[in-house]
Amino acid sequence: MKILILTTQPPFPPINGVRIKIYHLLRGLHERGHEIYLVSFVKNPSECTSSVISELNKYCKGMIFCPLRDNDLKRLVKNIVKNFGKKEIILFRFNSEYLTNTLLHILKSEYIDIAHFDLISLTQYVKYVSRSTSSVASINDSYSLLLREMLFSKPFPTMKSLLEKAYYTITFPLGTMYERSFYERFQKVHVVSEVDGE
């Protein structure tokens, strides 16, 4: 099968939980004879060294790296004003016209059997996948559950903790609505624990 995998960061070197999971997924799928097309966000060019590309070339038929923009204050305020009350606001950092165009090009030029979206941040791109292509959301943890835990925690009151509390108060219901509406678009959604699954 031809499998498209979208990730928030390159899966090599496997130095954190997100990368470890995807790196071993690539290896396992490759060993089973599948063709893999990898699309990853990168924060800076140092993540795309020749050794990284060489290692990933062992498992991927094609790779594309998309620049991840920084969330500067001006862009953040503009996004909040423009999208206030919309559940997709929680995914703004990973909203990329470059990635959208890249994804559409791949889907047009290759017949993809399965599109695999890593973490909630990339599930927003499932809307570009046709119904004939199976889709998997690999979210690890429930984002709304994390937001709820942060919202009801009782940190020592500081200006920072008050601002964070305001952020979680706004994003918790939006995150909950997003999970309820978007995960229904996937054939499979997998998580780490039963609590997250519930």
CSV table of C-alpha atoms in Angstrom, one decimal, residues 41 68-83 86-97 120-122 124-125 143 167 178:
chain,number,residue,atom,x,y,z
A,41,PHE,CA,7.2,20.2,9.7
A,68,LEU,CA,7.0,25.8,10.7
A,69,ARG,CA,6.4,29.5,11.4
A,70,ASP,CA,7.0,30.9,14.8
A,71,ASN,CA,4.0,32.2,16.8
A,72,ASP,CA,5.0,35.8,17.3
A,73,LEU,CA,2.7,38.0,19.3
A,74,LYS,CA,1.3,39.9,16.3
A,75,ARG,CA,0.3,36.7,14.5
A,76,LEU,CA,-1.1,35.3,17.7
A,77,VAL,CA,-3.3,38.3,18.4
A,78,LYS,CA,-4.5,38.5,14.8
A,79,ASN,CA,-5.4,34.8,14.9
A,80,ILE,CA,-7.4,35.2,18.1
A,81,VAL,CA,-9.3,38.2,16.8
A,82,LYS,CA,-10.0,36.5,13.4
A,83,ASN,CA,-11.0,33.1,14.8
A,86,LYS,CA,-13.9,28.8,16.3
A,87,LYS,CA,-12.7,25.4,17.5
A,88,GLU,CA,-9.9,25.3,14.9
A,89,ILE,CA,-8.1,28.2,16.8
A,90,ILE,CA,-6.3,25.6,18.9
A,91,LEU,CA,-4.5,24.3,15.8
A,92,PHE,CA,-3.3,27.7,14.4
A,93,ARG,CA,0.4,27.1,14.8
A,94,PHE,CA,0.3,24.2,12.4
A,95,ASN,CA,-2.1,25.8,9.9
A,96,SER,CA,0.1,26.1,6.8
A,97,GLU,CA,-0.7,27.0,3.2
A,120,ILE,CA,-4.2,16.5,16.9
A,121,SER,CA,-2.3,19.4,15.4
A,122,LEU,CA,-2.4,17.8,11.9
A,124,GLN,CA,-7.2,19.6,10.4
A,125,TYR,CA,-5.8,18.4,7.1
A,143,TYR,CA,-6.2,17.1,24.0
A,167,TYR,CA,-6.2,30.5,28.0
A,178,TYR,CA,-13.0,19.9,17.9
